[in-house]
PDB file of C-alpha atoms and ligand atoms in Angstrom:
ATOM      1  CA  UNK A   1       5.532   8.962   4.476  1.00 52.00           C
ATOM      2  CA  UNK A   2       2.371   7.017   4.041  1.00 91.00           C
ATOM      3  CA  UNK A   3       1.451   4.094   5.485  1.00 95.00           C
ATOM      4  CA  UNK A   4      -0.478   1.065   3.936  1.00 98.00           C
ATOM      5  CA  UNK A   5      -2.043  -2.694   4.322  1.00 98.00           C
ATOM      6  CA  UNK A   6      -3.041  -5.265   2.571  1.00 98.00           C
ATOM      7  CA  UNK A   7      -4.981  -8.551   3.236  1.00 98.00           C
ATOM      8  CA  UNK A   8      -5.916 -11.702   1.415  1.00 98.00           C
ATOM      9  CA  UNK A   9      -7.859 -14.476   3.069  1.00 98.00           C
ATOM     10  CA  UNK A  10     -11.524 -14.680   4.307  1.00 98.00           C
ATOM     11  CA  UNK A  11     -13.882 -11.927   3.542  1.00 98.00           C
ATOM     12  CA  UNK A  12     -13.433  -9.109   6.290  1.00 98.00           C
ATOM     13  CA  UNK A  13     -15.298  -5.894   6.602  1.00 98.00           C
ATOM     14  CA  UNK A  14     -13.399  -2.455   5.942  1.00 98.00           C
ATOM     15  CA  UNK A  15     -13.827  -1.165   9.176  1.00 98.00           C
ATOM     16  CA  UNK A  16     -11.824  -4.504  10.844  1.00 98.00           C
ATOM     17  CA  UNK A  17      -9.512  -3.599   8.892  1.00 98.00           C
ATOM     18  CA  UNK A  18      -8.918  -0.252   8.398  1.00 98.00           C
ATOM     19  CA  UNK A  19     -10.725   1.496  11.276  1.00 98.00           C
ATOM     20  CA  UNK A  20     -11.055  -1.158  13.905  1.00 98.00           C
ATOM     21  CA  UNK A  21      -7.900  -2.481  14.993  1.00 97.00           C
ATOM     22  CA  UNK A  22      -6.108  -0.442  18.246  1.00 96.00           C
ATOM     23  CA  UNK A  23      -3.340   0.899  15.466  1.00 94.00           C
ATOM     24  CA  UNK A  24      -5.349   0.731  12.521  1.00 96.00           C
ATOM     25  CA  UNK A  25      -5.028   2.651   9.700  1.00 96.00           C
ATOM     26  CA  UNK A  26      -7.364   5.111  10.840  1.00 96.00           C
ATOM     27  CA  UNK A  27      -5.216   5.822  14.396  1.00 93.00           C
ATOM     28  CA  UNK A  28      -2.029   5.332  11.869  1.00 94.00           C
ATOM     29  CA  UNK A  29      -3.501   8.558   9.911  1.00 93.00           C
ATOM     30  CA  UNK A  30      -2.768  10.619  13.308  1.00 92.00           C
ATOM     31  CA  UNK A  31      -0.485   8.670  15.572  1.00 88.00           C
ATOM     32  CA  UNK A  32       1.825   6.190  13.353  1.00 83.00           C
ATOM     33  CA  UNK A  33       4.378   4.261  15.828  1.00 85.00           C
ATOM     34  CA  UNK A  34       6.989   3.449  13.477  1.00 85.00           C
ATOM     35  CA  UNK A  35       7.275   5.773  10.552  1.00 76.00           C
ATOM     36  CA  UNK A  36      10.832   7.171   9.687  1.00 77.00           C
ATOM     37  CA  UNK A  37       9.160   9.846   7.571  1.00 74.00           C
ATOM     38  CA  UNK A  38       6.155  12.251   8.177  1.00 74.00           C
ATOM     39  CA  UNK A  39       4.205  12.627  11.664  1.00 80.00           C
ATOM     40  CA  UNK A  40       0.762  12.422  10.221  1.00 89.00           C
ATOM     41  CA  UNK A  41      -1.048  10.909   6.904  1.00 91.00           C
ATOM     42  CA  UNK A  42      -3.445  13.794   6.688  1.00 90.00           C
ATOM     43  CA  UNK A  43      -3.538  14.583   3.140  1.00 95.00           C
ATOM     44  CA  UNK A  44      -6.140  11.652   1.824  1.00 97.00           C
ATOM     45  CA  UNK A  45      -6.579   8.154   1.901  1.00 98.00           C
ATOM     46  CA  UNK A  46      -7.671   5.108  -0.228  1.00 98.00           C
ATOM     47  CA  UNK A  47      -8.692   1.765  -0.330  1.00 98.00           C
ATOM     48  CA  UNK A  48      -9.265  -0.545  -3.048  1.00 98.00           C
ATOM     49  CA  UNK A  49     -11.315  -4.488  -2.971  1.00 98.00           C
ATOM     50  CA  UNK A  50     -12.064  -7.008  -5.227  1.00 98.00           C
ATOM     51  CA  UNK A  51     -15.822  -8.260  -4.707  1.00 97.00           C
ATOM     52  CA  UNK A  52     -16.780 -11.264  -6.334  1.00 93.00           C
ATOM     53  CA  UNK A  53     -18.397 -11.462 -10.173  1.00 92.00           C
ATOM     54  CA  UNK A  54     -16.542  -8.273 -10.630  1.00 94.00           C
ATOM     55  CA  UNK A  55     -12.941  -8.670 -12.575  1.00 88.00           C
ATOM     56  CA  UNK A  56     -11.800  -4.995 -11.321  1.00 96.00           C
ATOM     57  CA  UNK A  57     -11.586  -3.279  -7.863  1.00 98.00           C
ATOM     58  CA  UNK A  58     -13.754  -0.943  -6.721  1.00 98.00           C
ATOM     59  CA  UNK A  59     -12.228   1.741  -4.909  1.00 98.00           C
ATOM     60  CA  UNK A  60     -13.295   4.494  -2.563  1.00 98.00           C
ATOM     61  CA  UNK A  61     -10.564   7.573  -2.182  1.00 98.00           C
ATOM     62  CA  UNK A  62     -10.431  11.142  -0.992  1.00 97.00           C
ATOM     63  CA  UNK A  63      -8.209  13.766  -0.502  1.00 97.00           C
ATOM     64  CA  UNK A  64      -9.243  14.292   3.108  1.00 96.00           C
ATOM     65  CA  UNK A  65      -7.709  12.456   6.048  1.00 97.00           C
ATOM     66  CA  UNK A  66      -9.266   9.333   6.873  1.00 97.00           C
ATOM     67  CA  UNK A  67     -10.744  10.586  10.315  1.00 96.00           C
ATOM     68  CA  UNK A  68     -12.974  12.588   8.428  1.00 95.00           C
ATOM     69  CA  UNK A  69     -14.566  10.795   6.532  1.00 95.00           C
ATOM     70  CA  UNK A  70     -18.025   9.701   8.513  1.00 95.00           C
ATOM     71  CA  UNK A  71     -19.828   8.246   5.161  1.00 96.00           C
ATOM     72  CA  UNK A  72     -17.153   5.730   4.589  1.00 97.00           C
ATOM     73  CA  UNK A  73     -16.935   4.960   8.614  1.00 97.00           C
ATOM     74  CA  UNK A  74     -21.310   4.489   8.117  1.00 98.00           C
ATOM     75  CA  UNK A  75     -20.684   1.787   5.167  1.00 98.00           C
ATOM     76  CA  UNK A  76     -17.172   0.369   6.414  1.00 98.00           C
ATOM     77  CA  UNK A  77     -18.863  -2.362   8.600  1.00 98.00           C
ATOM     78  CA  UNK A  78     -21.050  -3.757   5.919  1.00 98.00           C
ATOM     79  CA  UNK A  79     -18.347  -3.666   2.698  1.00 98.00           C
ATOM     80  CA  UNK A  80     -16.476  -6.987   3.114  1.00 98.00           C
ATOM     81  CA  UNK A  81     -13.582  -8.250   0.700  1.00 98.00           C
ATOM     82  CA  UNK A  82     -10.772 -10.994   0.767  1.00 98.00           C
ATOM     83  CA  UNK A  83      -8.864  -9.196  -1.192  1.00 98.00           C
ATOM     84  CA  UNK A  84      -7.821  -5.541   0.226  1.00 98.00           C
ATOM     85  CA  UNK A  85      -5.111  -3.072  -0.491  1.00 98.00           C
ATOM     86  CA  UNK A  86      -5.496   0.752   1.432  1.00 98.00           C
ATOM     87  CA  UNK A  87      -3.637   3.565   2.503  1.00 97.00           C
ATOM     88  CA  UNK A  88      -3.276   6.847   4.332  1.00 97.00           C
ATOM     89  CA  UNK A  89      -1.269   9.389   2.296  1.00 97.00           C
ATOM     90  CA  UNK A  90       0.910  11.933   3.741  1.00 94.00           C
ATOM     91  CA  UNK A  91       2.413  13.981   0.201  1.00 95.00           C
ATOM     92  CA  UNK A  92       6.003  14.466  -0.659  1.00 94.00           C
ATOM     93  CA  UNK A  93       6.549  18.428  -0.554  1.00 93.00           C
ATOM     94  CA  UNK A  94       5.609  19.685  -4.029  1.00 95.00           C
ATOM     95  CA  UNK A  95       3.329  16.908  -5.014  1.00 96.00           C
ATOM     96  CA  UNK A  96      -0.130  17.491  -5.621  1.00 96.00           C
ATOM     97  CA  UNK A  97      -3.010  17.067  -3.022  1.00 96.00           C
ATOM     98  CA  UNK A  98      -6.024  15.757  -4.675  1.00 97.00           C
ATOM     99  CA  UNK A  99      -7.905  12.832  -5.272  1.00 98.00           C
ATOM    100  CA  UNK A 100      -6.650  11.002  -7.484  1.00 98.00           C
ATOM    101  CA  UNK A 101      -3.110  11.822  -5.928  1.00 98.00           C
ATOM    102  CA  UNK A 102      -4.027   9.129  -3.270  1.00 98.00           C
ATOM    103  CA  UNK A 103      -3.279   5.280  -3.136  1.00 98.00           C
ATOM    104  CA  UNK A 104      -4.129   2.950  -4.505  1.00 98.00           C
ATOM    105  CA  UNK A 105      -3.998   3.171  -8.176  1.00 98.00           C
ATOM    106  CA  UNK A 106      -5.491   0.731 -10.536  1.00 98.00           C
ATOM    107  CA  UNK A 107      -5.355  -0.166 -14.273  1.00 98.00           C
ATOM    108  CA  UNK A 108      -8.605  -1.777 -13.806  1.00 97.00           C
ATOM    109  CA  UNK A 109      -7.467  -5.000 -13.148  1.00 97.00           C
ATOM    110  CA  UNK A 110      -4.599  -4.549 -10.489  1.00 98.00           C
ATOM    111  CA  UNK A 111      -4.442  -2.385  -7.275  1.00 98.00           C
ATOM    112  CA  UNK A 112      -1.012  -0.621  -6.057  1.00 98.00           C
ATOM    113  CA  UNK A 113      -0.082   1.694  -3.209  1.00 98.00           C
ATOM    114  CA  UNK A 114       3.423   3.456  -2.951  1.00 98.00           C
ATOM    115  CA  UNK A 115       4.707   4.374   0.456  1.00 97.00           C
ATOM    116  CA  UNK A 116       7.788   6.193  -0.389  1.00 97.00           C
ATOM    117  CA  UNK A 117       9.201   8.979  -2.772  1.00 97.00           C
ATOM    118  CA  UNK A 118      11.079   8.539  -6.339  1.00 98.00           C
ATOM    119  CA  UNK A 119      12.758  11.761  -8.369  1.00 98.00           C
ATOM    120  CA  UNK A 120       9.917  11.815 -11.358  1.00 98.00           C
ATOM    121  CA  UNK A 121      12.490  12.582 -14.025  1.00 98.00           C
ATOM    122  CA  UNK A 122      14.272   9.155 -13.915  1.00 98.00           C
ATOM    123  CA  UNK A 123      11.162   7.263 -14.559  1.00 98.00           C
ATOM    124  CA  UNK A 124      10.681   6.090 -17.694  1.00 96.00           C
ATOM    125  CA  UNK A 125       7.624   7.711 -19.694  1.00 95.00           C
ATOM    126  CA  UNK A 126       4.178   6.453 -19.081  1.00 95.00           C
ATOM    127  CA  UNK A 127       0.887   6.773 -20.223  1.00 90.00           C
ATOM    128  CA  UNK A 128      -2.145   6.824 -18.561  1.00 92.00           C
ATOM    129  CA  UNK A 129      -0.726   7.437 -14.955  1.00 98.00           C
ATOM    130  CA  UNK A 130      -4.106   8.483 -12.721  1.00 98.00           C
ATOM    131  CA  UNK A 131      -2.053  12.140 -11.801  1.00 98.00           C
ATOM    132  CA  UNK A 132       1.081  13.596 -11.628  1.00 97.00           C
ATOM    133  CA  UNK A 133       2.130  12.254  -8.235  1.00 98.00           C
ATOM    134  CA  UNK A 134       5.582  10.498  -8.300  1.00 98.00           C
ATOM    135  CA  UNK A 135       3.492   7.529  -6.866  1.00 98.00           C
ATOM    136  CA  UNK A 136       1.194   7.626  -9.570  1.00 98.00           C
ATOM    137  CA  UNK A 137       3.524   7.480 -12.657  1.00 98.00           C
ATOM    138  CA  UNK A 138       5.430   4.876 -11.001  1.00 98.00           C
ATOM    139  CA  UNK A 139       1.960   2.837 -10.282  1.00 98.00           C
ATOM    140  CA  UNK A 140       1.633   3.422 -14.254  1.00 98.00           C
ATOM    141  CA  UNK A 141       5.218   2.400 -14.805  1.00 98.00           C
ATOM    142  CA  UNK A 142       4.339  -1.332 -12.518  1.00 98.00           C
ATOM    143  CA  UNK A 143       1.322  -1.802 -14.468  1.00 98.00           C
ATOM    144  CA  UNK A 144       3.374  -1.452 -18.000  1.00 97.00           C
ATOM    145  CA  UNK A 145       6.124  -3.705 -16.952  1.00 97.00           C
ATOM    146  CA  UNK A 146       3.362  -6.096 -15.172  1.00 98.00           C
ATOM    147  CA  UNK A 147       3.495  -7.769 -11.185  1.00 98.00           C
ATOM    148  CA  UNK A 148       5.411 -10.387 -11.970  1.00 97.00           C
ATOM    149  CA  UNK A 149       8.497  -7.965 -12.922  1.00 98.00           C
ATOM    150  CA  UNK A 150       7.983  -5.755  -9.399  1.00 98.00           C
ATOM    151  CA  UNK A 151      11.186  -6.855  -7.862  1.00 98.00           C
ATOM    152  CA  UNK A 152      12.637  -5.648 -11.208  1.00 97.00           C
ATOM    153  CA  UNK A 153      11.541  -2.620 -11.779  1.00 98.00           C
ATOM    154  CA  UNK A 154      11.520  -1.954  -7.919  1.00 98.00           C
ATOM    155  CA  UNK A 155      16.113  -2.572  -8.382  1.00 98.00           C
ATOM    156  CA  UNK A 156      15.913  -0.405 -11.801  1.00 97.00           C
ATOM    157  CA  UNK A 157      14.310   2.504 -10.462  1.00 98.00           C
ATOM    158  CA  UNK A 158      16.255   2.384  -7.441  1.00 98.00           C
ATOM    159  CA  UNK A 159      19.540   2.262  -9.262  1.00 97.00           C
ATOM    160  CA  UNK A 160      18.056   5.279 -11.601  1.00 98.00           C
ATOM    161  CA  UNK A 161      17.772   7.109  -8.281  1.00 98.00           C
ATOM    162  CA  UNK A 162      19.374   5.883  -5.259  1.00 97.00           C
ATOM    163  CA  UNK A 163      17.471   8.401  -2.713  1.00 98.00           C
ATOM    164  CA  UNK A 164      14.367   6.991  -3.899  1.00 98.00           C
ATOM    165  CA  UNK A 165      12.284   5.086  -1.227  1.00 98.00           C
ATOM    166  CA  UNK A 166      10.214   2.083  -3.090  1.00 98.00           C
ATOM    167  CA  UNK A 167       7.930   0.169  -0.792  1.00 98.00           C
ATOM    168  CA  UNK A 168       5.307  -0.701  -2.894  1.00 98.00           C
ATOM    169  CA  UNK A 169       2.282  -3.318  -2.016  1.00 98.00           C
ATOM    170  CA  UNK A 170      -0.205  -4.223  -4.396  1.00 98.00           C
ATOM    171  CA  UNK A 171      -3.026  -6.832  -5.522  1.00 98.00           C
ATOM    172  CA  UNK A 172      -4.397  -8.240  -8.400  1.00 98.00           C
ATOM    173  CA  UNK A 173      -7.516  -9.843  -6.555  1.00 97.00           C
ATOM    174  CA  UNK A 174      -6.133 -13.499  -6.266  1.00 97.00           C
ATOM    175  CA  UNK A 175      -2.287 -12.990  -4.553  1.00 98.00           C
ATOM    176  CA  UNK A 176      -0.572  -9.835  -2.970  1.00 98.00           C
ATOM    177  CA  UNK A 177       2.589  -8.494  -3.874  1.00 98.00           C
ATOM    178  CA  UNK A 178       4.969  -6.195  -1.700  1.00 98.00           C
ATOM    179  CA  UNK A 179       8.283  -4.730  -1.777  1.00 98.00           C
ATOM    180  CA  UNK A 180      10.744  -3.018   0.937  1.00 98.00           C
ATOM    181  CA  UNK A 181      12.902  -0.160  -0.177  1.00 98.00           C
ATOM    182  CA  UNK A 182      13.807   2.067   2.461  1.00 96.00           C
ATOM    183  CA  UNK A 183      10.688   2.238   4.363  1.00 95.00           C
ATOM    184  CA  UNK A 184       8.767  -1.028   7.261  1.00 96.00           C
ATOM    185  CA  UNK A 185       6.607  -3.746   6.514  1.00 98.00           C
ATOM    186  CA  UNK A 186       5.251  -6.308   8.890  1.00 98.00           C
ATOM    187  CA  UNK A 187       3.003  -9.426   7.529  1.00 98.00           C
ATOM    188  CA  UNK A 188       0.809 -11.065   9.849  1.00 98.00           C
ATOM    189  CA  UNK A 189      -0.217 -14.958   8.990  1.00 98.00           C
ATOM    190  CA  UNK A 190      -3.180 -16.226  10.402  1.00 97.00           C
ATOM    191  CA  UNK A 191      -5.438 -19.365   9.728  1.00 96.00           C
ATOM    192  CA  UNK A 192      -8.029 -16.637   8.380  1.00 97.00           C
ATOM    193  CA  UNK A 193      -5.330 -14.807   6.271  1.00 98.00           C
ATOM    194  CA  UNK A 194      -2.533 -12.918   5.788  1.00 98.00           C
ATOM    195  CA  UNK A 195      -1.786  -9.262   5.961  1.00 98.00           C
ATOM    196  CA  UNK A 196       0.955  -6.739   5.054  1.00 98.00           C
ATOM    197  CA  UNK A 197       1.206  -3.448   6.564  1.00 98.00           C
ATOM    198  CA  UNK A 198       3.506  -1.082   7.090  1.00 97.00           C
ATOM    199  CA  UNK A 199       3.084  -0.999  10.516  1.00 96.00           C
ATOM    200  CA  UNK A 200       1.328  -3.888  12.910  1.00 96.00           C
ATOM    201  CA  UNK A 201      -2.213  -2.745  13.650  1.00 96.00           C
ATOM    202  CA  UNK A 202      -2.131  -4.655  17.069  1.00 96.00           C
ATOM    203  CA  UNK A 203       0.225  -6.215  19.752  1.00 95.00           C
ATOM    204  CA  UNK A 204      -0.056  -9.560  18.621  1.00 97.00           C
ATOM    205  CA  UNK A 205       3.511 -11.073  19.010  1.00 98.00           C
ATOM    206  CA  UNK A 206       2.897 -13.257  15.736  1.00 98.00           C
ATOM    207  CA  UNK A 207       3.537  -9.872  13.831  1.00 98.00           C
ATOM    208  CA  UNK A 208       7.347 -10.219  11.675  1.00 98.00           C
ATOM    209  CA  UNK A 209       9.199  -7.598  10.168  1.00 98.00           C
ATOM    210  CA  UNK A 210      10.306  -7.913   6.450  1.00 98.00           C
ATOM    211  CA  UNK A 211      13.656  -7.049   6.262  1.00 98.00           C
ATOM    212  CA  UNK A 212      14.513  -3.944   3.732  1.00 98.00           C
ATOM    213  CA  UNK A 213      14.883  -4.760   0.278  1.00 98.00           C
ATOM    214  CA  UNK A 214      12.523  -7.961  -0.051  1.00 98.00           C
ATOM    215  CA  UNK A 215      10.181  -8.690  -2.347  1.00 98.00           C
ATOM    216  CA  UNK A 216       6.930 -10.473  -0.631  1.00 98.00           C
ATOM    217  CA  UNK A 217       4.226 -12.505  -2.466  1.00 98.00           C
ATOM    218  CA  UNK A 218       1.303 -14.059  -0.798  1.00 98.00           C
ATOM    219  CA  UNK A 219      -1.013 -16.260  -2.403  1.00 98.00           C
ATOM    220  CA  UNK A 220      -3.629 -18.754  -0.867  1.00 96.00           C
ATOM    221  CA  UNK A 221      -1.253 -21.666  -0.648  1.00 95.00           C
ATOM    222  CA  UNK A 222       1.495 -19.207   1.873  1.00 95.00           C
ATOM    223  CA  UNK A 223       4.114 -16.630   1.459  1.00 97.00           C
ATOM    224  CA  UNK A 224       7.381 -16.320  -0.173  1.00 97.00           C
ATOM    225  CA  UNK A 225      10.152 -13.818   0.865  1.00 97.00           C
ATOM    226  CA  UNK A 226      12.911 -12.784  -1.416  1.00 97.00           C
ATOM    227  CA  UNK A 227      15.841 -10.601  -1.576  1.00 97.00           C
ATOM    228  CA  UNK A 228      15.908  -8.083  -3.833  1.00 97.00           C
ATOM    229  CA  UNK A 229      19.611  -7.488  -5.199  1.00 82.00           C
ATOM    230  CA  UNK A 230      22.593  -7.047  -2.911  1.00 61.00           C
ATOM    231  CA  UNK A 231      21.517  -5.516   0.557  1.00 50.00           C
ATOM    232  CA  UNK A 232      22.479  -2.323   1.049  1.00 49.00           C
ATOM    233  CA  UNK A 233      26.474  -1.426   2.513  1.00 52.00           C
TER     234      UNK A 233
HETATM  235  N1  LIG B 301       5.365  10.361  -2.746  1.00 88.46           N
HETATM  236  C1  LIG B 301       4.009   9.954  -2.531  1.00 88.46           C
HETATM  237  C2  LIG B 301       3.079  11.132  -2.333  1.00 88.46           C
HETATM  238  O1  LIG B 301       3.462  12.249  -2.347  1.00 88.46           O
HETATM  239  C3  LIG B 301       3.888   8.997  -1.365  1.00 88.46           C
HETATM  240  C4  LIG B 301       4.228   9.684  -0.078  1.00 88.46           C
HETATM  241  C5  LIG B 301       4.336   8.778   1.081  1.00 88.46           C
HETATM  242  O2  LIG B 301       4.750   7.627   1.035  1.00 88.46           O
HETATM  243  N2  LIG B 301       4.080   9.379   2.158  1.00 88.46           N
HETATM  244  O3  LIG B 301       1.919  10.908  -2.176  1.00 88.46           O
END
């Protein structure tokens, strides 16, 4: 499945932190270390930033893998953002491959990636979902309910359909918001910021692994980790 980050802290460039790092994004589009699901994230990637005197993200996506993609690797360096959610997408068999198939999604005001897989027909209906990717109608389905009821609609749709995998990170461009559900997620606290990402992008020892069904929110004053529901049997 896909893999994605997030950061909030002190402006940072695009390339440190998607194509930089020794595991960043970009090598985690061809050689992830730690994902249970998938072997590469080859079919498109995504990344979303809040810039200031703008109330939306912009986003740059594409339906080609990440290491192919030498225009955004050209402007990468100079696009700089505290506020950062991206992803590399590798698509659930029978979902579409396209564009707008490819995290994150956005209402305009909030940004959300999915790495995981949900059975379409037990979400409720939505409108306005950015394609028909399971990913996408739940992204529509967060952004109807709102962040602050993630954790709840994360335990609903997971009790709707108990296969489905729900790690979900997103950003509204002032605090980040993750979930576990099946999949990893390590966070990474420095005095410059924090990050979330599914995998770590380095070595660095100060890397922790949120345990599965959390619910993570990080805001400039910390982080707060919280169980969602009952652990798993
Ligand atoms: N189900 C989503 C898709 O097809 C996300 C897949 C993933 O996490 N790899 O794009």
């Amino acid at each position: 499945m896909c893999r994605h980050l997030a950061w909030l802290g002190r402006p940072r460039s695009l390339a440190a932190l998607v194509l930089e790092p020794p595991s960043s994004l970009l090598v985690q589009s061809y050689a992830p270390r730690r994902q249970r699901y998938g072997t590469v994230n080859a079919d498109g990637w995504g990344v979303g930033f809040y810039a200031p005197g703008r109330p939306g993200p912009a986003r740059w996506r594409s339906a080609r893998p990440l290491w192919g993609d030498p225009s955004f690797a050209s402007v990468a360096p100079v696009l700089e953002s505290g506020c950062v959610v991206a992803a590399v997408r590798s698509a659930t068999v029978g979902m579409p491959l396209e564009e707008s198939a490819a995290a994150p999604f956005t209402d305009g005001r909030v940004l959300l990636s999915h790495n995981g897989r949900v059975d379409r027909s037990v979400l409720p209906p939505v409108r306005d979902a950015e394609s028909t990717v399971d990913s996408a109608l739940l992204a529509a389905l967060v952004f109807d309910r709102g962040l602050d009821a993630l954790a709840a609609t994360v335990a609903e749709v997971g009790a709707a359909d108990p296969a489905a995998r729900l790690n979900l990170l997103a950003a509204d461009g002032t605090r980040l918001l993750a979930t576990t559900w099946g999949d990893t997620l390590s966070v990474l606290v420095t005095a410059e910021g924090t990050a979330l990402a599914s995998e770590p992008w380095d070595d660095d020892p100060a890397w922790r692994d949120v345990p599965d069904r959390s619910l993570v929110e990080v805001t400039p004053d910390g982080l707060t980790l919280t169980p969602i529901g009952e652990p798993p049997a």
